[in-house]
């Protein structure tokens, strides 16, 4: 048996007719940039996310940059980010001209350690970017309380967290601004790069729209210099089709997670679950000190796994200029050595799930 970590082909095959038709429609209309299907997807995604607006853009990294720029965050400002996330979160802070400030993550949630944020706040701090890691939201009540007390903006990086909820609220509902990636492997994935920003305020939506499209107010009339950060109409048409299935796919992910939880708890540390959180399991991340040998063992059995992420950001060469050293963020560092993402996707059959469960059990018998 061979089980990949993600199986994009199986997903396509399950909805091939709908996807092919959507692609053909865009080609027939040949409205490839800012076409009708883009507006249609934005409206549907905003609705699905319980937000007033969605502005499609080129990818999830520039989505964060657009959000920062819309809030006026840039040169001379500091932005607080978790040390365990993908570099896309923090690159955008630098692209916007601001400085990245890392904070450790919590051993209970794998999200930013909320109790450590206050110590990282300085007079220059302008925003916090909580990242809803693996599909489980950050405690937004606590983040909002901190942000209010220190007059900070919040941008939620929801690249892992489409349809996720904390106390019934989806990303962006509490803060007014969340960003998404529609990278192919994400829970809602395009056939290439794509991203989006959801927001509450009309004024933010207007600014986001202009920023992503050359600061344009009308054809060849530009209020300011913006960017070409648009989402292709083709990607929007594909995403619109996939969005129709996302609730069902998310429930399927959750059902697999429940089977894994039951079979694997007590053998490895299973993902933190709590009734306040509607976890959407972009990744099912288990934790064990024997991670490397388990990974090798599963590979021999034909099971692909991943590590999200193997190097905490503060230890990357890319951030050497911040002067961090090993030991600065011990929880992120330890997680990086012990976490393992095992396959979880709607098309994963019960037989494949059992094969994975049995392989993990077999490893720990020895
Ligand atoms: C995938 C991802 C991004 C960036 O997404 P791209 O679409 O690849 O640019 C940002 N943040 C996190 C946490 C991600 O996982």
mmCIF file of C-alpha atoms and ligand atoms in Angstrom:
data_model
loop_
_atom_site.group_PDB
_atom_site.id
_atom_site.type_symbol
_atom_site.label_atom_id
_atom_site.label_comp_id
_atom_site.label_asym_id
_atom_site.label_seq_id
_atom_site.Cartn_x
_atom_site.Cartn_y
_atom_site.Cartn_z
ATOM 1 C CA UNK A 1 0.000 0.000 0.000
ATOM 2 C CA UNK A 2 1.148 3.563 -0.738
ATOM 3 C CA UNK A 3 -0.589 6.414 1.084
ATOM 4 C CA UNK A 4 0.513 9.940 0.190
ATOM 5 C CA UNK A 5 0.336 12.792 2.730
ATOM 6 C CA UNK A 6 -2.050 14.638 0.431
ATOM 7 C CA UNK A 7 -3.855 13.259 -2.629
ATOM 8 C CA UNK A 8 -4.919 16.133 -4.859
ATOM 9 C CA UNK A 9 -5.655 13.805 -7.774
ATOM 10 C CA UNK A 10 -8.218 11.819 -5.772
ATOM 11 C CA UNK A 11 -9.895 15.067 -4.823
ATOM 12 C CA UNK A 12 -10.073 16.227 -8.452
ATOM 13 C CA UNK A 13 -11.437 12.887 -9.650
ATOM 14 C CA UNK A 14 -14.265 13.095 -7.095
ATOM 15 C CA UNK A 15 -15.596 16.333 -8.674
ATOM 16 C CA UNK A 16 -14.106 16.165 -12.179
ATOM 17 C CA UNK A 17 -17.255 17.013 -14.161
ATOM 18 C CA UNK A 18 -18.017 20.143 -12.140
ATOM 19 C CA UNK A 19 -14.413 21.358 -12.247
ATOM 20 C CA UNK A 20 -13.961 20.751 -15.967
ATOM 21 C CA UNK A 21 -17.158 22.614 -16.711
ATOM 22 C CA UNK A 22 -16.129 25.602 -14.556
ATOM 23 C CA UNK A 23 -12.741 25.810 -16.271
ATOM 24 C CA UNK A 24 -14.348 25.565 -19.717
ATOM 25 C CA UNK A 25 -16.767 28.388 -18.867
ATOM 26 C CA UNK A 26 -13.896 30.731 -17.999
ATOM 27 C CA UNK A 27 -12.112 29.815 -21.218
ATOM 28 C CA UNK A 28 -15.309 30.301 -23.246
ATOM 29 C CA UNK A 29 -15.775 33.761 -21.725
ATOM 30 C CA UNK A 30 -12.018 34.443 -21.909
ATOM 31 C CA UNK A 31 -12.322 36.887 -19.027
ATOM 32 C CA UNK A 32 -9.140 35.761 -17.327
ATOM 33 C CA UNK A 33 -8.390 38.762 -15.103
ATOM 34 C CA UNK A 34 -10.984 40.187 -12.674
ATOM 35 C CA UNK A 35 -13.718 38.196 -14.425
ATOM 36 C CA UNK A 36 -17.229 37.578 -13.174
ATOM 37 C CA UNK A 37 -16.317 34.245 -11.526
ATOM 38 C CA UNK A 38 -13.898 36.063 -9.218
ATOM 39 C CA UNK A 39 -16.656 38.281 -7.786
ATOM 40 C CA UNK A 40 -18.924 35.238 -7.499
ATOM 41 C CA UNK A 41 -16.334 33.272 -5.523
ATOM 42 C CA UNK A 42 -15.547 36.241 -3.279
ATOM 43 C CA UNK A 43 -19.234 36.595 -2.393
ATOM 44 C CA UNK A 44 -19.627 32.883 -1.684
ATOM 45 C CA UNK A 45 -16.477 32.660 0.408
ATOM 46 C CA UNK A 46 -17.400 35.750 2.430
ATOM 47 C CA UNK A 47 -20.782 34.171 3.146
ATOM 48 C CA UNK A 48 -19.263 30.784 4.077
ATOM 49 C CA UNK A 49 -16.831 32.589 6.401
ATOM 50 C CA UNK A 50 -19.527 34.715 8.109
ATOM 51 C CA UNK A 51 -17.752 37.876 6.961
ATOM 52 C CA UNK A 52 -18.979 40.917 5.010
ATOM 53 C CA UNK A 53 -16.238 40.900 2.398
ATOM 54 C CA UNK A 54 -13.706 38.651 0.731
ATOM 55 C CA UNK A 55 -11.011 40.086 -1.531
ATOM 56 C CA UNK A 56 -9.296 37.437 -3.622
ATOM 57 C CA UNK A 57 -5.570 37.773 -4.177
ATOM 58 C CA UNK A 58 -2.561 35.974 -5.612
ATOM 59 C CA UNK A 59 -1.630 33.799 -2.596
ATOM 60 C CA UNK A 60 -1.813 33.554 1.180
ATOM 61 C CA UNK A 61 1.467 35.370 1.731
ATOM 62 C CA UNK A 62 0.464 38.570 -0.034
ATOM 63 C CA UNK A 63 -2.922 38.249 1.660
ATOM 64 C CA UNK A 64 -1.194 38.973 4.980
ATOM 65 C CA UNK A 65 0.800 41.814 3.410
ATOM 66 C CA UNK A 66 -2.384 43.360 1.974
ATOM 67 C CA UNK A 67 -4.052 43.145 5.379
ATOM 68 C CA UNK A 68 -1.077 44.843 7.086
ATOM 69 C CA UNK A 69 -0.936 47.620 4.489
ATOM 70 C CA UNK A 70 -4.678 48.157 4.700
ATOM 71 C CA UNK A 71 -4.322 48.738 8.443
ATOM 72 C CA UNK A 72 -1.483 51.197 7.778
ATOM 73 C CA UNK A 73 1.201 49.009 9.318
ATOM 74 C CA UNK A 74 4.696 49.426 7.903
ATOM 75 C CA UNK A 75 8.024 51.119 8.499
ATOM 76 C CA UNK A 76 8.967 51.537 12.154
ATOM 77 C CA UNK A 77 6.211 49.198 13.368
ATOM 78 C CA UNK A 78 6.534 45.861 15.133
ATOM 79 C CA UNK A 79 4.253 42.887 14.567
ATOM 80 C CA UNK A 80 3.985 39.935 16.952
ATOM 81 C CA UNK A 81 3.986 36.480 15.330
ATOM 82 C CA UNK A 82 4.290 32.905 16.613
ATOM 83 C CA UNK A 83 7.648 31.158 16.141
ATOM 84 C CA UNK A 84 5.985 28.007 14.868
ATOM 85 C CA UNK A 85 4.292 28.836 11.618
ATOM 86 C CA UNK A 86 5.125 28.882 7.916
ATOM 87 C CA UNK A 87 7.449 31.678 6.777
ATOM 88 C CA UNK A 88 4.611 33.091 4.632
ATOM 89 C CA UNK A 89 3.121 34.607 7.790
ATOM 90 C CA UNK A 90 6.229 36.571 8.653
ATOM 91 C CA UNK A 91 7.672 37.356 5.211
ATOM 92 C CA UNK A 92 4.640 39.529 4.654
ATOM 93 C CA UNK A 93 5.458 41.579 7.754
ATOM 94 C CA UNK A 94 8.879 42.332 6.303
ATOM 95 C CA UNK A 95 7.412 42.987 2.828
ATOM 96 C CA UNK A 96 5.095 45.562 4.377
ATOM 97 C CA UNK A 97 8.175 47.249 5.886
ATOM 98 C CA UNK A 98 7.551 46.286 9.527
ATOM 99 C CA UNK A 99 9.611 44.205 11.961
ATOM 100 C CA UNK A 100 8.831 40.609 12.942
ATOM 101 C CA UNK A 101 8.729 39.925 16.698
ATOM 102 C CA UNK A 102 8.562 36.237 17.592
ATOM 103 C CA UNK A 103 6.716 34.716 20.524
ATOM 104 C CA UNK A 104 6.810 31.047 21.593
ATOM 105 C CA UNK A 105 3.836 28.746 21.181
ATOM 106 C CA UNK A 106 1.786 26.959 23.801
ATOM 107 C CA UNK A 107 2.271 23.313 24.619
ATOM 108 C CA UNK A 108 -1.498 22.918 25.123
ATOM 109 C CA UNK A 109 -2.653 24.402 21.804
ATOM 110 C CA UNK A 110 0.418 24.580 19.512
ATOM 111 C CA UNK A 111 -0.786 28.136 18.774
ATOM 112 C CA UNK A 112 0.885 31.353 19.961
ATOM 113 C CA UNK A 113 1.473 31.389 23.736
ATOM 114 C CA UNK A 114 -0.984 34.097 24.723
ATOM 115 C CA UNK A 115 0.586 34.461 28.170
ATOM 116 C CA UNK A 116 3.908 35.399 26.538
ATOM 117 C CA UNK A 117 2.565 38.110 24.227
ATOM 118 C CA UNK A 118 2.499 40.927 26.773
ATOM 119 C CA UNK A 119 6.271 40.693 27.371
ATOM 120 C CA UNK A 120 6.875 41.147 23.639
ATOM 121 C CA UNK A 121 4.836 44.348 23.375
ATOM 122 C CA UNK A 122 6.783 47.612 23.019
ATOM 123 C CA UNK A 123 5.677 51.158 22.136
ATOM 124 C CA UNK A 124 6.314 50.207 18.486
ATOM 125 C CA UNK A 125 3.990 47.194 18.476
ATOM 126 C CA UNK A 126 1.084 47.689 16.104
ATOM 127 C CA UNK A 127 -0.403 44.238 15.556
ATOM 128 C CA UNK A 128 -0.608 40.596 16.552
ATOM 129 C CA UNK A 129 -0.879 37.861 13.943
ATOM 130 C CA UNK A 130 -2.320 34.750 15.580
ATOM 131 C CA UNK A 131 -1.997 31.732 13.262
ATOM 132 C CA UNK A 132 -4.713 29.100 13.627
ATOM 133 C CA UNK A 133 -2.299 26.195 13.377
ATOM 134 C CA UNK A 134 -3.353 22.922 11.769
ATOM 135 C CA UNK A 135 -6.984 24.068 11.656
ATOM 136 C CA UNK A 136 -7.584 24.795 15.330
ATOM 137 C CA UNK A 137 -8.296 28.417 16.131
ATOM 138 C CA UNK A 138 -6.437 30.537 18.644
ATOM 139 C CA UNK A 139 -8.445 31.630 21.716
ATOM 140 C CA UNK A 140 -9.726 34.860 20.166
ATOM 141 C CA UNK A 141 -11.339 36.082 23.412
ATOM 142 C CA UNK A 142 -7.916 36.247 25.025
ATOM 143 C CA UNK A 143 -6.258 37.788 21.951
ATOM 144 C CA UNK A 144 -8.977 40.420 21.668
ATOM 145 C CA UNK A 145 -8.654 41.333 25.330
ATOM 146 C CA UNK A 146 -4.891 41.858 24.952
ATOM 147 C CA UNK A 147 -5.284 43.782 21.700
ATOM 148 C CA UNK A 148 -7.892 46.091 23.266
ATOM 149 C CA UNK A 149 -5.762 46.755 26.334
ATOM 150 C CA UNK A 150 -2.729 47.673 24.207
ATOM 151 C CA UNK A 151 -4.607 49.198 21.238
ATOM 152 C CA UNK A 152 -3.246 46.693 18.751
ATOM 153 C CA UNK A 153 -4.633 45.434 15.461
ATOM 154 C CA UNK A 154 -5.236 41.726 14.955
ATOM 155 C CA UNK A 155 -4.762 39.942 11.658
ATOM 156 C CA UNK A 156 -5.729 36.279 11.822
ATOM 157 C CA UNK A 157 -3.652 34.030 9.569
ATOM 158 C CA UNK A 158 -6.290 31.436 8.717
ATOM 159 C CA UNK A 159 -4.301 29.642 6.000
ATOM 160 C CA UNK A 160 -4.931 26.358 7.876
ATOM 161 C CA UNK A 161 -8.390 27.194 9.115
ATOM 162 C CA UNK A 162 -11.126 27.447 6.479
ATOM 163 C CA UNK A 163 -14.507 27.094 8.280
ATOM 164 C CA UNK A 164 -12.801 26.651 11.649
ATOM 165 C CA UNK A 165 -14.564 28.136 14.698
ATOM 166 C CA UNK A 166 -13.860 29.259 18.235
ATOM 167 C CA UNK A 167 -17.072 29.493 20.297
ATOM 168 C CA UNK A 168 -19.038 29.524 17.055
ATOM 169 C CA UNK A 169 -17.002 32.342 15.516
ATOM 170 C CA UNK A 170 -14.940 31.893 12.370
ATOM 171 C CA UNK A 171 -11.607 33.600 11.608
ATOM 172 C CA UNK A 172 -12.022 37.361 11.234
ATOM 173 C CA UNK A 173 -15.345 37.606 13.053
ATOM 174 C CA UNK A 174 -13.788 38.873 16.294
ATOM 175 C CA UNK A 175 -10.860 40.819 14.817
ATOM 176 C CA UNK A 176 -12.399 42.143 11.595
ATOM 177 C CA UNK A 177 -9.577 40.793 9.422
ATOM 178 C CA UNK A 178 -8.370 37.305 8.474
ATOM 179 C CA UNK A 179 -6.255 35.975 5.643
ATOM 180 C CA UNK A 180 -6.485 32.712 3.732
ATOM 181 C CA UNK A 181 -4.259 30.696 1.478
ATOM 182 C CA UNK A 182 -5.819 28.595 -1.263
ATOM 183 C CA UNK A 183 -2.550 26.799 -2.035
ATOM 184 C CA UNK A 184 -3.494 23.444 -3.627
ATOM 185 C CA UNK A 185 -2.912 21.358 -0.479
ATOM 186 C CA UNK A 186 -4.903 23.617 1.856
ATOM 187 C CA UNK A 187 -8.420 22.567 2.936
ATOM 188 C CA UNK A 188 -9.794 24.752 0.143
ATOM 189 C CA UNK A 189 -7.168 24.633 -2.588
ATOM 190 C CA UNK A 190 -6.870 26.052 -6.093
ATOM 191 C CA UNK A 191 -5.041 24.534 -9.073
ATOM 192 C CA UNK A 192 -2.116 26.866 -8.473
ATOM 193 C CA UNK A 193 -1.519 29.822 -6.170
ATOM 194 C CA UNK A 194 -4.394 31.826 -4.724
ATOM 195 C CA UNK A 195 -5.312 33.603 -1.492
ATOM 196 C CA UNK A 196 -7.852 35.914 0.047
ATOM 197 C CA UNK A 197 -8.526 38.436 2.792
ATOM 198 C CA UNK A 198 -11.857 38.560 4.598
ATOM 199 C CA UNK A 199 -12.868 41.692 6.473
ATOM 200 C CA UNK A 200 -15.775 43.353 8.228
ATOM 201 C CA UNK A 201 -15.446 47.026 7.293
ATOM 202 C CA UNK A 202 -16.408 48.430 3.875
ATOM 203 C CA UNK A 203 -13.477 50.865 4.070
ATOM 204 C CA UNK A 204 -11.025 47.987 4.528
ATOM 205 C CA UNK A 205 -12.556 46.091 1.608
ATOM 206 C CA UNK A 206 -12.186 49.122 -0.643
ATOM 207 C CA UNK A 207 -8.534 49.613 0.328
ATOM 208 C CA UNK A 208 -7.763 45.915 -0.117
ATOM 209 C CA UNK A 209 -9.340 45.908 -3.550
ATOM 210 C CA UNK A 210 -7.323 48.895 -4.671
ATOM 211 C CA UNK A 211 -4.044 47.640 -3.203
ATOM 212 C CA UNK A 212 -4.288 44.266 -4.947
ATOM 213 C CA UNK A 213 -5.014 45.930 -8.296
ATOM 214 C CA UNK A 214 -2.486 48.755 -8.850
ATOM 215 C CA UNK A 215 -4.264 51.284 -6.615
ATOM 216 C CA UNK A 216 -6.884 51.472 -9.333
ATOM 217 C CA UNK A 217 -10.125 53.462 -9.048
ATOM 218 C CA UNK A 218 -10.986 53.202 -12.741
ATOM 219 C CA UNK A 219 -9.186 51.915 -15.815
ATOM 220 C CA UNK A 220 -5.876 53.812 -16.048
ATOM 221 C CA UNK A 221 -6.837 55.989 -13.073
ATOM 222 C CA UNK A 222 -4.772 55.167 -9.991
ATOM 223 C CA UNK A 223 -5.171 56.838 -6.627
ATOM 224 C CA UNK A 224 -1.870 55.427 -5.338
ATOM 225 C CA UNK A 225 0.724 52.828 -6.273
ATOM 226 C CA UNK A 226 -0.549 49.381 -5.388
ATOM 227 C CA UNK A 227 0.428 45.922 -6.545
ATOM 228 C CA UNK A 228 -0.517 43.283 -9.022
ATOM 229 C CA UNK A 229 -1.668 40.815 -6.366
ATOM 230 C CA UNK A 230 -4.834 39.650 -8.140
ATOM 231 C CA UNK A 231 -6.357 36.171 -8.150
ATOM 232 C CA UNK A 232 -6.821 34.599 -11.598
ATOM 233 C CA UNK A 233 -10.439 34.124 -12.666
ATOM 234 C CA UNK A 234 -9.637 30.466 -13.454
ATOM 235 C CA UNK A 235 -8.584 29.834 -9.862
ATOM 236 C CA UNK A 236 -11.687 31.582 -8.556
ATOM 237 C CA UNK A 237 -13.930 29.396 -10.734
ATOM 238 C CA UNK A 238 -12.237 26.248 -9.426
ATOM 239 C CA UNK A 239 -12.456 27.460 -5.831
ATOM 240 C CA UNK A 240 -16.134 28.277 -6.223
ATOM 241 C CA UNK A 241 -16.828 24.666 -7.216
ATOM 242 C CA UNK A 242 -14.742 23.257 -4.392
ATOM 243 C CA UNK A 243 -16.324 25.589 -1.835
ATOM 244 C CA UNK A 244 -19.678 23.860 -2.452
ATOM 245 C CA UNK A 245 -18.134 20.683 -1.033
ATOM 246 C CA UNK A 246 -16.087 22.205 1.780
ATOM 247 C CA UNK A 247 -18.565 21.630 4.640
ATOM 248 C CA UNK A 248 -18.860 17.961 3.742
ATOM 249 C CA UNK A 249 -15.097 17.580 3.289
ATOM 250 C CA UNK A 250 -14.467 19.268 6.629
ATOM 251 C CA UNK A 251 -16.872 16.893 8.378
ATOM 252 C CA UNK A 252 -15.057 13.974 6.721
ATOM 253 C CA UNK A 253 -11.726 15.266 8.023
ATOM 254 C CA UNK A 254 -13.241 15.552 11.498
ATOM 255 C CA UNK A 255 -14.612 12.012 11.342
ATOM 256 C CA UNK A 256 -11.165 10.655 10.439
ATOM 257 C CA UNK A 257 -9.628 12.715 13.262
ATOM 258 C CA UNK A 258 -12.137 11.210 15.704
ATOM 259 C CA UNK A 259 -11.113 7.690 14.620
ATOM 260 C CA UNK A 260 -7.435 8.573 14.970
ATOM 261 C CA UNK A 261 -8.062 10.158 18.394
ATOM 262 C CA UNK A 262 -9.730 7.043 19.677
ATOM 263 C CA UNK A 263 -7.175 4.625 18.259
ATOM 264 C CA UNK A 264 -4.013 6.575 19.040
ATOM 265 C CA UNK A 265 -4.548 8.388 22.346
ATOM 266 C CA UNK A 266 -2.340 6.879 25.008
ATOM 267 C CA UNK A 267 0.128 5.768 22.328
ATOM 268 C CA UNK A 268 1.133 9.208 21.080
ATOM 269 C CA UNK A 269 0.008 12.708 22.048
ATOM 270 C CA UNK A 270 -3.000 13.351 19.825
ATOM 271 C CA UNK A 271 -4.051 16.853 18.694
ATOM 272 C CA UNK A 272 -5.544 19.015 21.433
ATOM 273 C CA UNK A 273 -9.324 18.876 21.105
ATOM 274 C CA UNK A 274 -11.814 20.984 23.093
ATOM 275 C CA UNK A 275 -15.561 21.569 22.666
ATOM 276 C CA UNK A 276 -15.063 25.360 22.234
ATOM 277 C CA UNK A 277 -13.111 24.676 19.060
ATOM 278 C CA UNK A 278 -14.401 23.426 15.727
ATOM 279 C CA UNK A 279 -11.091 21.994 14.524
ATOM 280 C CA UNK A 280 -10.897 21.521 10.735
ATOM 281 C CA UNK A 281 -7.756 19.338 10.701
ATOM 282 C CA UNK A 282 -5.751 20.815 7.861
ATOM 283 C CA UNK A 283 -3.143 18.563 9.442
ATOM 284 C CA UNK A 284 -3.525 15.765 11.989
ATOM 285 C CA UNK A 285 -0.407 16.284 14.069
ATOM 286 C CA UNK A 286 0.708 13.642 16.530
ATOM 287 C CA UNK A 287 3.545 14.081 18.980
ATOM 288 C CA UNK A 288 6.154 11.603 20.201
ATOM 289 C CA UNK A 289 9.805 11.751 21.278
ATOM 290 C CA UNK A 290 10.375 8.822 18.856
ATOM 291 C CA UNK A 291 9.244 10.952 15.920
ATOM 292 C CA UNK A 292 12.184 10.367 13.565
ATOM 293 C CA UNK A 293 12.175 6.583 13.856
ATOM 294 C CA UNK A 294 8.363 6.479 13.604
ATOM 295 C CA UNK A 295 8.570 8.565 10.430
ATOM 296 C CA UNK A 296 11.122 6.135 8.938
ATOM 297 C CA UNK A 297 9.043 3.126 9.968
ATOM 298 C CA UNK A 298 5.896 4.538 8.362
ATOM 299 C CA UNK A 299 7.832 5.355 5.215
ATOM 300 C CA UNK A 300 8.894 1.715 4.946
ATOM 301 C CA UNK A 301 5.227 0.784 5.248
ATOM 302 C CA UNK A 302 4.390 3.095 2.333
ATOM 303 C CA UNK A 303 2.888 5.856 4.483
ATOM 304 C CA UNK A 304 4.020 9.386 3.730
ATOM 305 C CA UNK A 305 4.125 11.834 6.633
ATOM 306 C CA UNK A 306 5.198 15.455 7.051
ATOM 307 C CA UNK A 307 6.592 17.847 9.647
ATOM 308 C CA UNK A 308 4.866 21.189 9.989
ATOM 309 C CA UNK A 309 7.363 22.669 10.579
ATOM 310 C CA UNK A 310 10.832 21.176 11.137
ATOM 311 C CA UNK A 311 12.664 24.427 11.947
ATOM 312 C CA UNK A 312 11.023 27.064 14.157
ATOM 313 C CA UNK A 313 11.193 30.376 12.330
ATOM 314 C CA UNK A 314 13.483 32.114 14.856
ATOM 315 C CA UNK A 315 16.206 29.536 14.091
ATOM 316 C CA UNK A 316 16.036 29.924 10.313
ATOM 317 C CA UNK A 317 18.979 31.482 8.504
ATOM 318 C CA UNK A 318 16.416 33.935 7.094
ATOM 319 C CA UNK A 319 15.896 35.384 10.593
ATOM 320 C CA UNK A 320 19.490 35.219 11.822
ATOM 321 C CA UNK A 321 19.450 39.030 11.709
ATOM 322 C CA UNK A 322 17.056 39.054 14.677
ATOM 323 C CA UNK A 323 19.808 37.479 16.791
ATOM 324 C CA UNK A 324 17.840 34.591 18.291
ATOM 325 C CA UNK A 325 19.515 31.445 19.554
ATOM 326 C CA UNK A 326 18.484 27.937 20.472
ATOM 327 C CA UNK A 327 16.608 27.963 23.761
ATOM 328 C CA UNK A 328 14.813 31.271 23.152
ATOM 329 C CA UNK A 329 11.477 29.550 22.403
ATOM 330 C CA UNK A 330 11.735 26.120 24.009
ATOM 331 C CA UNK A 331 8.191 24.912 23.283
ATOM 332 C CA UNK A 332 8.428 25.639 19.554
ATOM 333 C CA UNK A 333 11.849 24.020 19.481
ATOM 334 C CA UNK A 334 10.705 20.865 21.242
ATOM 335 C CA UNK A 335 7.567 20.563 19.108
ATOM 336 C CA UNK A 336 9.687 20.802 15.960
ATOM 337 C CA UNK A 337 11.497 17.652 17.104
ATOM 338 C CA UNK A 338 8.415 15.686 18.132
ATOM 339 C CA UNK A 339 5.551 16.519 15.769
ATOM 340 C CA UNK A 340 4.462 14.385 12.846
ATOM 341 C CA UNK A 341 1.618 15.039 10.394
ATOM 342 C CA UNK A 342 -0.097 11.865 9.222
ATOM 343 C CA UNK A 343 -2.400 11.618 6.184
ATOM 344 C CA UNK A 344 -5.870 13.132 6.625
ATOM 345 C CA UNK A 345 -8.127 14.070 3.705
ATOM 346 C CA UNK A 346 -11.728 13.411 2.717
ATOM 347 C CA UNK A 347 -10.805 10.725 0.175
ATOM 348 C CA UNK A 348 -8.755 8.680 2.676
ATOM 349 C CA UNK A 349 -10.600 5.345 2.884
ATOM 350 C CA UNK A 350 -11.339 3.507 6.143
ATOM 351 C CA UNK A 351 -9.025 0.766 4.948
ATOM 352 C CA UNK A 352 -6.209 3.316 4.545
ATOM 353 C CA UNK A 353 -7.002 4.847 7.936
ATOM 354 C CA UNK A 354 -6.841 1.402 9.577
ATOM 355 C CA UNK A 355 -3.582 0.649 7.809
ATOM 356 C CA UNK A 356 -2.075 3.862 9.220
ATOM 357 C CA UNK A 357 -3.437 3.209 12.722
ATOM 358 C CA UNK A 358 -2.142 -0.368 12.734
ATOM 359 C CA UNK A 359 1.281 0.667 11.489
ATOM 360 C CA UNK A 360 1.624 3.216 14.306
ATOM 361 C CA UNK A 361 0.462 0.640 16.872
ATOM 362 C CA UNK A 362 2.912 -1.899 15.487
ATOM 363 C CA UNK A 363 5.778 0.581 15.796
ATOM 364 C CA UNK A 364 5.065 1.202 19.479
ATOM 365 C CA UNK A 365 4.760 -2.530 20.290
ATOM 366 C CA UNK A 366 8.488 -2.944 19.772
HETATM 367 C C1 LIG B 1 0.274 28.236 3.365
HETATM 368 C C2 LIG B 1 0.491 29.289 4.395
HETATM 369 C C3 LIG B 1 0.663 30.658 4.115
HETATM 370 C C4 LIG B 1 0.934 31.216 2.768
HETATM 371 O O1 LIG B 1 0.281 30.719 1.761
HETATM 372 P P1 LIG B 1 0.740 30.775 0.237
HETATM 373 O O2 LIG B 1 -0.594 30.752 -0.432
HETATM 374 O O3 LIG B 1 1.547 29.558 -0.024
HETATM 375 O O4 LIG B 1 1.480 32.043 0.000
HETATM 376 C C5 LIG B 1 0.694 31.556 5.159
HETATM 377 N N1 LIG B 1 0.601 31.155 6.420
HETATM 378 C C6 LIG B 1 0.492 29.859 6.746
HETATM 379 C C7 LIG B 1 0.389 29.485 8.174
HETATM 380 C C8 LIG B 1 0.453 28.877 5.743
HETATM 381 O O5 LIG B 1 0.378 27.594 6.076
#
